[in-house]
């Protein structure tokens, strides 16, 4: 009995870890599509639309990577993952890149064996409450019942925040965003807490979004970004610079409207280098010269993606805030393409 | 023995390992064992190698570090500054708690349904058949989620109890509040509490120990009274009236003790966001408890029915020929024999309840799977370590349950003399 148990575990461990030292770029090219881990449904960030096509801010990163590597933004297989299953899926090689509003932390980077390639959304943890509750600050939440997704950094921030402020609360652990939404709307919890962007996205899907408010307190730093397995630096570089290309494109004014025009060559050598007209940046990361051209053409530049998926004109209605370009007083800053 | 001694020694050839029936089975077993061990070694080596390639080591030091998360239902002192090991212990106690509750309720339901399924009343018998067949044949996870959904969707939020004209009200003399966050029941408290003993890992309430001690003493004295009554009955043929003595011995000391300790109950009251005071039975606990109980109860009902049917009809007839009433026939003749058949499969049902309680994660009940195998695993990234540890704990728990039940089985099984 014991032996059988042990054997079973080892089999799982052995199989799961079988693909560790791999050449992800080669695998993706040979397979012809990118395996990308996304959330199980968070409107604006990653959710299937009416046609079953995955759409959103995090999804756009995957599409850009697929366009750069495989040449077609549609060649992505999306795997919906919960907060609990996401890391095992990436570690086991089931997915090539995890783009699922995941917070970049020291221990995830160092101890879990992943490499965060950048930040595509600077976020912080917030609280959502029904307006009828009459609460205007998180400091008034002592004794409240709080819905929280388990296996997230928000769980730890919440414990720390209430402890620091000497307040009591009752945690209701919940597996997915959809479930949390249902519990919150049924009144099984007074407060729902997660990343502020996630709250805005969840609120946008309510029947009466105006009945709920986000409290002004942001209790943590949550830099969200795509991540890959540690140990394949070439692949990490590809994902990192694809994200940087999207951010740089906005800075240089490359949009999906003028990209074909600019790709013919411009006076600006920086744009020429990004679009592969000058230099051989593509070859340095094992891709062809037009990789960034395809990545940007897939969904537009960072600003266009933001505006189309979660920006102020969408139901999610998030302001650029910290996520504006560094030239606009934000934090989005791409290292130079040189 | 004589045969083997006759065989001349010294002319052993290697081929005899394969062609001689005396050695062949041993040869085959040795070869199989070696293959099995080689396979196991390869798997272990593969896992270790691959973990190494992933940059992960195998150690349990994370158990000593700060957990950082809160748990809503705790039977021992715990806060977010406690260690992962303590969080695991909290989870284990929650697992044991829900398992014990579910085993008890499942047994009651199972025995009732099993007996009623054999009832001569057609409607009752068919109703029980419907119960058994419906609950047995739908996965227990669905029952858990269904009960949870009903509990959260159909009960009022605590808010509904508020205001001048509340839309919901508490039941049973304002002592029980059924809300979509759980059921709040009155909490027993002692105003002259004796305090707690700290045994290192957790605190034990002295009040509880005192009550248990008095109860055990009462039961012992009651036994002496009954034994004395039996002795009198054997000697004189008349059994003395003992019921008032039993009541006096069993009830009065406990009441006196409770009075001395200042026993009273605190009713739950709506304060702030939630009901305060009283005990909160969370929806996650209730749904898990009820679902496990009625699901496993259906299996136990079948065990009970099988046990009763296994007792020959002649036994009932003989008992009634001796003039025993049906209730005494059941108690003295049928059940003691039926228990022999019922108990062994009952053990495996109890094990099933304990193992199925790990479905708690579906409704956010903080059991061992949700603490050690859920949050701790996720925050520390120690999948293999946490899973192996959890398997070991469940294994030990199951072995403990089955050995306890085996002891009981030994006491009810047929004694052949």
XYZ file of C-alpha atoms in Angstrom:
755
model
C 0.000 0.000 0.000
C 2.666 2.488 1.041
C 4.887 1.448 -1.811
C 2.098 1.896 -4.294
C 1.382 5.387 -2.959
C 5.017 6.346 -3.137
C 5.349 4.950 -6.605
C 2.289 6.843 -7.783
C 3.603 10.103 -6.436
C 6.955 9.589 -7.974
C 5.384 8.754 -11.322
C 3.456 11.998 -11.254
C 6.516 13.941 -10.196
C 8.639 12.215 -12.771
C 6.201 12.822 -15.599
C 5.455 16.370 -14.548
C 9.063 17.339 -14.494
C 10.015 15.499 -17.650
C 10.350 18.563 -19.839
C 12.490 20.753 -17.652
C 15.629 21.349 -19.650
C 13.995 22.098 -22.954
C 14.364 24.493 -25.822
C 11.015 26.253 -25.594
C 11.508 28.273 -28.769
C 12.247 25.120 -30.741
C 9.278 23.343 -29.200
C 6.881 26.179 -30.014
C 8.138 26.444 -33.581
C 7.916 22.690 -34.098
C 4.437 22.584 -32.591
C 3.321 25.554 -34.652
C 1.404 27.163 -31.820
C 1.983 28.798 -28.473
C 0.540 27.340 -25.263
C -0.503 30.215 -23.099
C -1.954 30.122 -19.570
C -4.670 32.668 -18.824
C -7.270 33.228 -16.115
C -10.521 31.287 -15.983
C -12.352 34.448 -16.971
C -11.653 38.025 -15.947
C -13.400 40.472 -18.265
C -10.977 42.784 -20.038
C -7.880 40.810 -19.068
C -8.632 37.336 -20.336
C -12.101 36.072 -21.120
C -13.667 34.330 -24.095
C -15.963 36.563 -26.156
C -19.335 35.630 -27.658
C -17.610 33.595 -30.382
C -15.479 31.688 -27.913
C -12.359 33.643 -28.916
C -10.139 34.644 -26.008
C -9.882 38.417 -25.738
C -8.248 40.808 -23.342
C -5.216 42.624 -22.080
C -3.319 39.525 -20.939
C -4.447 37.581 -23.982
C -2.962 40.275 -26.243
C 0.499 39.560 -24.816
C 0.158 35.902 -25.801
C -1.061 36.835 -29.270
C 1.886 39.196 -29.734
C 4.334 36.460 -28.701
C 2.647 33.992 -31.051
C 2.812 36.520 -33.892
C 6.516 37.122 -33.238
C 7.477 33.444 -32.909
C 5.046 31.453 -35.061
C 4.015 34.283 -37.354
C 0.280 34.167 -36.662
C -1.468 35.776 -33.682
C -4.258 33.190 -33.929
C -1.875 30.268 -33.333
C -2.319 30.266 -29.568
C -3.819 27.539 -27.438
C -5.222 29.123 -24.287
C -5.352 27.152 -21.065
C -7.617 28.648 -18.386
C -5.963 28.276 -14.981
C -7.052 29.062 -11.447
C -4.805 30.840 -8.978
C -4.029 27.436 -7.500
C -3.196 25.555 -10.680
C -1.290 28.202 -12.641
C 2.215 27.582 -11.281
C 2.105 23.803 -11.594
C 0.965 24.195 -15.205
C 3.896 26.425 -16.043
C 6.448 24.364 -14.095
C 5.310 21.150 -15.764
C 5.643 22.562 -19.272
C 1.930 22.364 -20.023
C 2.123 26.039 -21.012
C 4.993 28.060 -22.471
C 4.067 31.393 -20.951
C 1.737 32.378 -18.130
C -0.036 35.652 -18.782
C -2.595 35.695 -16.026
C -2.513 38.842 -13.885
C 0.172 37.272 -11.732
C 2.048 39.354 -9.180
C 5.810 39.515 -9.481
C 7.254 38.661 -6.063
C 10.694 37.734 -4.825
C 9.822 34.200 -3.773
C 7.929 33.371 -6.948
C 10.855 34.603 -8.991
C 13.563 32.933 -6.922
C 12.037 29.976 -5.103
C 9.307 28.762 -7.459
C 11.776 28.723 -10.337
C 10.117 31.204 -12.695
C 11.325 34.265 -14.557
C 9.099 37.303 -14.696
C 9.820 39.050 -17.956
C 8.298 42.420 -17.164
C 5.242 44.224 -15.907
C 2.313 44.788 -18.202
C 0.073 46.248 -15.511
C 1.048 48.045 -12.299
C -1.707 47.244 -9.857
C -2.515 47.255 -6.165
C -4.974 45.419 -3.972
C -8.296 47.134 -3.331
C -11.668 46.463 -1.744
C -15.119 46.470 -3.304
C -18.247 46.871 -1.146
C -21.930 47.400 -1.896
C -22.834 51.081 -1.716
C -25.726 50.217 0.601
C -23.241 49.184 3.282
C -22.380 52.843 3.825
C -18.647 52.195 4.176
C -16.263 54.787 2.778
C -12.876 53.525 3.981
C -11.208 50.161 4.425
C -10.470 51.209 8.010
C -14.179 50.773 8.776
C -14.185 47.114 7.777
C -13.483 45.584 11.188
C -15.655 42.509 11.676
C -16.506 42.197 8.003
C -16.736 38.969 6.048
C -14.265 39.101 3.183
C -14.351 36.981 0.023
C -10.890 36.174 -1.223
C -9.373 33.966 -3.899
C -7.136 31.382 -2.283
C -3.576 30.867 -3.433
C -2.999 34.526 -4.246
C -0.774 37.222 -2.822
C -3.938 39.148 -1.931
C -4.658 36.545 0.740
C -1.415 37.399 2.518
C -1.797 41.171 2.043
C -5.275 40.995 3.522
C -4.082 39.147 6.621
C -1.250 41.645 7.053
C -3.460 44.695 6.535
C -6.084 43.687 9.080
C -3.416 42.636 11.527
C -1.507 45.890 11.173
C -4.666 47.934 11.729
C -5.776 45.715 14.583
C -9.053 44.786 12.934
C -10.960 41.491 12.855
C -12.329 39.836 9.749
C -13.756 36.559 8.577
C -12.065 35.191 5.455
C -14.199 33.218 2.993
C -11.751 31.343 0.775
C -12.922 30.962 -2.801
C -11.454 29.134 -5.760
C -12.269 31.354 -8.758
C -13.307 34.876 -9.659
C -16.699 33.722 -10.936
C -17.462 31.983 -7.666
C -16.334 35.017 -5.684
C -18.643 37.189 -7.743
C -21.597 34.909 -7.047
C -20.871 34.815 -3.303
C -20.382 38.566 -3.136
C -23.591 39.331 -4.998
C -25.551 36.883 -2.833
C -24.337 38.835 0.186
C -22.417 35.874 1.618
C -19.556 38.319 2.081
C -19.549 42.064 2.721
C -16.339 42.768 0.881
C -14.555 41.347 -2.141
C -10.856 41.988 -2.304
C -8.398 41.388 -5.110
C -6.284 43.527 -7.444
C -8.012 46.854 -8.108
C -8.033 46.130 -11.846
C -9.710 42.789 -11.186
C -12.335 44.489 -9.043
C -13.053 47.052 -11.760
C -13.304 44.244 -14.286
C -15.620 42.198 -12.058
C -17.797 45.197 -11.271
C -18.201 45.938 -14.964
C -19.917 42.578 -15.436
C -22.515 43.210 -12.688
C -26.102 43.997 -13.617
C -25.910 47.239 -11.593
C -22.264 48.281 -11.391
C -23.201 51.596 -9.766
C -24.467 49.847 -6.634
C -20.904 48.923 -5.744
C -17.905 51.074 -4.936
C -14.174 50.528 -4.761
C -12.739 51.845 -1.499
C -9.941 54.416 -1.854
C -7.317 52.335 0.013
C -4.844 50.421 -2.105
C -3.089 48.159 0.371
C -0.297 46.625 -1.675
C 1.927 46.760 -4.722
C 0.885 44.241 -7.336
C 3.066 44.424 -10.416
C 1.346 42.016 -12.811
C 3.225 40.521 -15.672
C 3.843 37.503 -17.873
C 6.261 34.832 -16.654
C 8.112 31.848 -18.038
C 10.060 28.934 -16.624
C 13.490 29.715 -15.246
C 16.419 28.174 -17.073
C 15.503 28.982 -20.668
C 16.948 32.469 -20.993
C 16.476 32.625 -24.742
C 12.754 32.098 -24.405
C 12.546 34.585 -21.524
C 14.297 37.144 -23.746
C 11.786 36.606 -26.537
C 8.770 37.158 -24.277
C 10.454 40.061 -22.468
C 11.337 41.916 -25.664
C 7.979 41.245 -27.266
C 6.382 43.004 -24.306
C 9.003 45.757 -24.546
C 8.316 46.126 -28.262
C 4.642 46.781 -27.521
C 5.547 49.410 -24.930
C 8.259 50.984 -27.091
C 5.893 51.090 -30.062
C 3.555 53.348 -28.127
C 6.455 55.587 -27.123
C 7.687 55.892 -30.711
C 4.203 56.327 -32.111
C 4.053 53.051 -34.008
C 0.366 52.106 -34.236
C -1.522 49.395 -36.041
C -2.663 52.113 -38.464
C 0.766 53.394 -39.531
C 2.930 50.325 -38.976
C 2.955 49.213 -42.636
C 3.927 52.722 -43.665
C 6.694 52.961 -41.052
C 8.016 49.481 -41.868
C 9.104 50.757 -45.277
C 11.751 52.797 -43.509
C 11.768 56.074 -41.624
C 14.190 58.778 -40.600
C 14.064 57.514 -37.000
C 16.676 54.746 -36.560
C 15.029 53.551 -33.344
C 11.775 52.778 -35.199
C 13.779 51.137 -37.983
C 15.542 48.892 -35.483
C 12.266 47.869 -33.809
C 10.632 47.072 -37.122
C 13.687 45.215 -38.435
C 14.613 47.645 -41.188
C 17.976 48.269 -39.604
C 20.292 46.103 -37.548
C 19.716 42.409 -36.775
C 17.977 42.454 -33.434
C 15.680 39.599 -34.478
C 18.575 37.243 -35.157
C 19.988 37.953 -31.691
C 16.960 36.311 -30.075
C 16.658 33.560 -32.656
C 13.855 35.127 -34.701
C 13.608 36.808 -38.076
C 13.854 40.560 -38.671
C 10.104 41.255 -38.801
C 9.252 39.659 -35.418
C 8.387 42.913 -33.659
C 6.516 44.161 -36.707
C 4.205 41.141 -36.494
C 3.909 41.404 -32.690
C 2.798 45.029 -32.881
C 0.563 44.474 -35.894
C -1.268 41.691 -34.015
C -3.140 43.935 -31.573
C -1.531 47.350 -31.929
C 0.876 48.915 -29.450
C 0.594 48.849 -25.649
C -1.604 51.949 -25.545
C -3.943 50.609 -28.222
C -4.283 47.278 -26.402
C -4.976 49.080 -23.130
C -7.598 51.319 -24.699
C -9.321 48.462 -26.497
C -9.516 46.038 -23.592
C -9.589 47.805 -20.227
C -9.317 51.532 -20.984
C -11.720 54.311 -20.111
C -13.906 53.807 -23.164
C -14.574 50.151 -22.256
C -17.011 48.952 -19.577
C -14.015 48.193 -17.324
C -13.091 51.870 -17.446
C -9.572 51.841 -16.000
C -7.502 55.021 -16.247
C -3.902 54.721 -17.449
C -2.597 56.032 -14.096
C 0.659 54.235 -13.241
C 0.475 52.424 -16.541
C 0.986 55.501 -18.695
C 4.260 55.842 -20.579
C 7.155 57.200 -18.540
C 7.010 60.274 -20.749
C 3.426 60.821 -19.556
C 4.217 60.451 -15.846
C 3.588 56.703 -15.677
C 5.836 53.705 -15.051
C 5.745 51.932 -18.417
C 9.287 52.186 -19.712
C 10.968 50.005 -22.277
C 14.751 49.683 -22.316
C 16.202 50.921 -25.611
C 16.158 48.761 -28.752
C 19.780 48.961 -29.633
C 8.900 -33.543 5.645
C 10.173 -37.022 5.023
C 10.166 -36.440 1.295
C 12.349 -33.355 1.366
C 14.812 -35.032 3.703
C 15.229 -37.910 1.276
C 16.422 -35.721 -1.546
C 20.189 -35.976 -1.807
C 22.010 -32.689 -1.270
C 25.111 -31.469 -2.974
C 24.076 -31.898 -6.581
C 22.362 -28.528 -6.881
C 22.565 -27.142 -10.390
C 21.749 -23.610 -11.477
C 19.110 -24.811 -13.940
C 17.145 -26.204 -11.024
C 16.183 -22.623 -10.171
C 14.026 -22.640 -13.274
C 13.059 -26.293 -13.774
C 12.726 -27.539 -10.231
C 9.281 -26.764 -8.813
C 10.775 -26.473 -5.345
C 12.809 -23.424 -6.342
C 10.898 -22.038 -9.285
C 8.347 -19.971 -7.343
C 11.097 -18.409 -5.241
C 13.090 -17.598 -8.367
C 10.109 -15.918 -9.963
C 9.378 -13.925 -6.833
C 12.974 -12.763 -6.488
C 13.082 -11.690 -10.126
C 9.815 -9.793 -9.800
C 10.912 -8.088 -6.608
C 14.138 -6.980 -8.265
C 12.325 -5.644 -11.309
C 9.870 -3.824 -9.084
C 12.634 -2.256 -7.024
C 14.548 -1.262 -10.120
C 11.429 0.383 -11.491
C 10.833 2.223 -8.233
C 14.453 3.324 -8.065
C 14.274 4.601 -11.627
C 11.158 6.635 -10.837
C 12.678 8.105 -7.685
C 15.882 8.910 -9.488
C 13.958 10.483 -12.354
C 11.928 12.629 -9.986
C 15.007 13.747 -8.058
C 16.871 14.491 -11.270
C 13.996 16.463 -12.751
C 13.434 18.393 -9.537
C 17.109 19.242 -9.635
C 16.812 20.400 -13.226
C 13.925 22.628 -12.199
C 16.159 24.106 -9.515
C 14.077 22.698 -6.684
C 15.273 20.819 -3.654
C 13.295 18.508 -1.413
C 12.916 19.725 2.137
C 10.308 20.417 4.745
C 11.784 23.563 6.286
C 8.814 25.570 4.981
C 6.697 24.019 7.737
C 8.535 26.124 10.296
C 8.099 29.454 8.545
C 5.333 32.024 9.015
C 2.095 31.057 7.276
C 0.846 34.601 6.742
C -2.758 33.687 5.990
C -5.856 33.503 8.158
C -8.179 30.554 8.664
C -11.821 31.129 9.551
C -12.566 27.981 11.537
C -9.925 27.158 14.145
C -10.178 24.861 17.137
C -6.760 25.833 18.448
C -5.011 29.163 18.746
C -3.991 30.337 15.299
C -3.296 33.621 13.549
C -1.438 34.728 10.472
C 1.831 34.831 12.423
C 1.653 31.113 13.176
C 3.680 28.594 11.229
C 2.658 26.485 8.250
C 2.896 23.432 10.519
C 0.281 24.934 12.809
C -1.925 25.829 9.856
C -1.641 22.176 8.845
C -2.698 21.109 12.343
C -5.686 23.479 12.228
C -6.649 21.952 8.891
C -6.231 18.425 10.223
C -8.509 19.180 13.189
C -11.102 20.628 10.815
C -10.875 17.463 8.719
C -11.334 15.281 11.787
C -14.202 17.468 13.031
C -16.245 17.271 9.846
C -15.452 13.556 9.460
C -16.665 12.736 12.966
C -19.858 14.757 12.479
C -20.488 13.130 9.119
C -19.760 9.586 10.372
C -22.241 10.055 13.216
C -25.029 11.483 11.072
C -24.400 9.017 8.234
C -24.700 6.109 10.672
C -27.986 7.396 12.062
C -29.411 8.063 8.605
C -28.091 4.781 7.260
C -29.537 2.646 10.062
C -32.933 4.348 9.826
C -33.071 4.101 6.045
C -31.773 0.533 6.044
C -34.358 -0.666 8.532
C -37.180 1.286 6.901
C -36.307 -0.076 3.484
C -37.334 -3.474 4.846
C -40.552 -2.034 6.235
C -43.826 -3.750 5.347
C -45.260 -0.303 4.618
C -44.999 -0.066 0.813
C -44.726 3.746 0.664
C -42.026 3.955 3.304
C -40.013 1.120 1.758
C -40.190 2.662 -1.720
C -39.301 6.127 -0.416
C -36.183 4.680 1.154
C -35.341 2.898 -2.101
C -35.599 6.230 -3.900
C -33.344 7.867 -1.297
C -30.713 5.156 -1.513
C -30.678 4.986 -5.278
C -30.630 8.762 -5.861
C -27.938 9.635 -3.399
C -25.749 6.644 -4.050
C -25.627 7.215 -7.776
C -24.741 10.904 -7.997
C -21.164 12.033 -7.259
C -20.820 13.443 -3.764
C -19.117 16.598 -5.060
C -22.352 17.579 -6.799
C -24.309 17.120 -3.580
C -21.812 19.268 -1.702
C -22.047 22.063 -4.243
C -25.834 21.780 -4.490
C -26.331 22.092 -0.739
C -23.854 24.944 -0.598
C -25.632 26.793 -3.403
C -29.009 26.306 -1.741
C -27.611 27.489 1.589
C -26.138 30.679 0.129
C -28.840 31.532 -2.395
C -31.997 30.814 -0.459
C -31.151 32.136 2.990
C -31.153 35.839 3.949
C -27.999 37.893 4.382
C -27.342 39.182 7.936
C -28.446 42.578 6.639
C -32.006 41.324 6.283
C -32.245 40.975 10.066
C -31.572 44.692 10.535
C -33.804 47.719 10.772
C -37.300 48.547 11.955
C -39.041 46.002 9.754
C -36.541 43.257 9.098
C -37.345 40.890 6.258
C -35.909 37.953 8.174
C -36.112 36.936 11.798
C -34.319 34.518 14.079
C -35.951 31.232 14.978
C -36.403 29.325 18.246
C -36.921 32.211 20.711
C -34.495 34.461 18.852
C -31.620 32.087 19.538
C -30.788 30.706 16.090
C -30.058 32.811 13.024
C -30.005 31.110 9.649
C -28.094 33.323 7.233
C -26.271 32.870 3.966
C -23.011 33.029 5.927
C -23.924 30.087 8.053
C -26.109 29.185 10.974
C -25.471 31.017 14.237
C -26.376 28.998 17.327
C -26.107 29.913 21.029
C -22.751 29.321 22.624
C -22.378 27.657 26.034
C -20.072 29.628 28.341
C -18.992 29.363 31.971
C -18.823 32.460 34.122
C -16.707 30.720 36.799
C -14.442 29.029 34.304
C -11.599 26.880 35.630
C -9.298 28.124 32.880
C -7.240 26.096 30.457
C -4.233 23.820 30.597
C -1.542 24.554 28.040
C -0.095 21.259 26.839
C 2.361 22.899 24.496
C 0.556 22.493 21.205
C -2.904 23.593 22.238
C -5.051 24.517 25.218
C -7.456 22.115 26.885
C -10.441 23.549 28.724
C -10.500 22.483 32.383
C -14.286 22.875 32.359
C -14.590 20.239 29.682
C -12.249 17.895 31.563
C -14.242 18.375 34.778
C -17.532 17.623 33.014
C -16.058 14.535 31.368
C -14.663 13.305 34.683
C -18.015 13.712 36.422
C -19.843 12.008 33.556
C -17.472 9.034 33.580
C -17.804 8.713 37.365
C -21.612 8.866 37.078
C -21.687 6.194 34.420
C -19.434 3.979 36.551
C -21.687 4.370 39.608
C -24.745 3.689 37.465
C -23.145 0.460 36.279
C -22.588 -0.624 39.875
C -26.256 0.038 40.629
C -27.374 -1.998 37.611
C -25.014 -4.838 38.446
C -26.322 -4.879 41.983
C -29.896 -4.965 40.638
C -29.031 -7.941 38.459
C -27.515 -9.739 41.412
C -30.666 -9.133 43.424
C -32.741 -10.357 40.473
C -30.743 -13.598 40.237
C -31.031 -14.167 43.999
C -34.680 -13.321 44.534
C -36.251 -13.348 41.068
C -37.500 -9.788 41.458
C -35.645 -6.901 39.823
C -35.589 -3.851 42.101
C -36.723 -0.539 40.631
C -33.585 1.363 39.604
C -34.635 4.019 37.130
C -34.855 6.865 39.638
C -31.472 5.948 41.074
C -29.961 5.994 37.579
C -31.497 9.365 36.811
C -30.277 10.736 40.119
C -26.732 9.468 39.589
C -26.444 10.379 35.909
C -28.088 13.794 35.862
C -27.756 15.502 39.231
C -23.931 15.637 39.543
C -23.546 17.137 36.078
C -26.226 19.736 36.760
C -24.618 20.653 40.059
C -21.252 21.005 38.334
C -22.671 23.123 35.513
C -24.372 25.329 38.092
C -21.131 25.692 40.038
C -19.267 26.654 36.858
C -21.887 29.298 36.091
C -23.126 27.712 32.877
C -25.206 29.892 30.580
C -25.608 30.429 26.860
C -24.852 33.531 24.807
C -27.310 34.142 22.004
C -25.982 35.414 18.697
C -26.679 39.116 18.180
C -26.409 41.262 15.084
C -23.521 43.671 15.640
C -21.675 45.510 12.925
C -21.382 43.453 9.765
C -22.254 40.066 11.230
C -23.861 38.248 14.078
C -21.568 38.275 17.086
C -21.545 35.926 20.043
C -22.775 32.387 19.684
C -21.200 29.735 17.480
C -21.138 30.174 13.728
C -21.595 26.972 11.760
C -20.392 28.097 8.356
C -22.191 27.137 5.186
C -19.090 25.338 4.013
C -19.161 23.117 7.110
C -22.901 22.493 6.908
C -22.921 21.660 3.213
C -19.921 19.359 3.512
C -21.329 17.676 6.608
C -24.828 17.153 5.216
C -23.679 16.061 1.770
C -21.166 13.547 3.099
C -23.736 12.237 5.589
C -26.643 11.690 3.238
C -24.410 10.365 0.478
C -22.603 7.863 2.693
C -25.821 7.210 4.628
C -27.240 5.666 1.457
C -24.362 3.184 1.320
C -24.665 2.413 5.019
C -28.406 1.818 4.549
C -27.567 -0.932 2.087
C -25.049 -2.439 4.508
C -27.629 -2.413 7.269
C -30.273 -3.966 5.030
C -27.829 -6.664 3.944
C -26.928 -7.327 7.571
C -30.537 -7.743 8.635
C -31.413 -9.913 5.646
C -28.430 -12.107 6.444
C -30.051 -13.180 9.698
C -32.172 -16.211 8.979
C -35.935 -15.751 9.245
C -36.065 -18.748 11.565
C -34.363 -16.637 14.218
C -37.234 -14.148 14.234
C -39.768 -16.940 14.324
C -37.967 -18.708 17.142
C -37.803 -15.460 19.094
C -41.507 -14.787 18.704
C -42.262 -18.423 19.579
C -40.433 -17.739 22.841
C -42.772 -14.793 23.346
C -40.344 -11.933 22.680
C -41.904 -8.656 21.522
C -40.790 -7.426 18.055
C -38.688 -4.585 19.530
C -36.858 -6.987 21.830
C -36.470 -9.480 18.992
C -34.708 -6.759 17.003
C -32.550 -5.687 19.936
C -31.640 -9.061 21.406
C -31.749 -11.452 18.467
C -31.473 -9.776 15.082
C -29.122 -6.819 15.619
C -26.347 -8.667 17.500
C -26.143 -11.105 14.616
C -26.624 -8.477 11.920
C -23.810 -6.322 13.355
C -21.327 -9.024 12.419
C -22.224 -8.458 8.792
C -22.668 -4.678 9.041
C -19.487 -3.604 10.796
C -16.768 -4.595 8.292
C -18.295 -2.638 5.359
C -19.121 0.177 7.786
C -15.390 0.591 8.394
C -14.780 1.293 4.746
C -17.666 3.763 4.670
C -16.083 5.681 7.556
C -12.807 5.692 5.659
C -14.641 6.988 2.596
C -16.133 9.847 4.590
C -12.733 10.843 5.911
C -11.157 10.750 2.490
C -14.096 12.408 0.731
C -13.911 15.271 3.217
C -10.976 16.479 1.132
C -13.593 17.707 -1.373
C -13.930 20.577 1.122
C -11.898 22.745 -1.214
C -14.961 23.031 -3.480
C -16.841 25.058 -0.890
C -13.875 26.666 0.842
C -13.980 24.623 4.038
C -10.514 24.925 5.531
C -9.577 21.280 5.976
C -6.183 19.660 5.584
C -6.454 19.756 1.799
C -7.277 23.478 1.802
C -4.578 24.517 4.261
C -1.559 22.268 3.691
C -2.523 21.117 0.202
C -4.049 24.428 -0.847
C -2.782 27.707 0.484
C 0.484 26.482 1.997
C 1.342 24.521 -1.127
C 0.556 27.515 -3.286
C 2.391 30.098 -1.245
C 5.511 27.995 -0.805
C 5.487 26.133 -4.115
C 6.385 22.846 -2.398
C 4.006 20.604 -4.337
C 5.745 17.274 -3.886
C 6.541 17.794 -0.212
C 3.045 18.995 0.662
C 1.328 16.222 -1.313
C 3.479 13.465 0.176
C 2.961 14.810 3.685
C -0.771 15.056 3.112
C -0.927 11.492 1.788
C 0.965 10.270 4.830
C -1.413 12.073 7.181
C -4.515 10.711 5.451
C -2.939 7.256 5.475
C -2.270 7.408 9.206
C -5.731 8.807 9.883
C -7.379 6.031 7.866
C -5.292 3.317 9.498
C -6.234 4.696 12.921
C -9.934 4.670 12.073
C -9.802 1.173 10.672
C -7.878 -0.223 13.630
C -10.344 1.367 16.056
C -13.238 -0.076 14.090
C -11.499 -3.466 13.907
C -11.360 -3.498 17.696
C -15.094 -2.878 17.775
C -15.631 -5.538 15.137
C -13.743 -8.016 17.278
C -16.190 -7.349 20.112
C -19.305 -7.984 17.986
C -18.123 -10.766 15.719
C -19.054 -14.384 16.294
C -17.026 -15.948 19.051
C -16.314 -19.529 18.235
C -15.516 -21.571 21.233
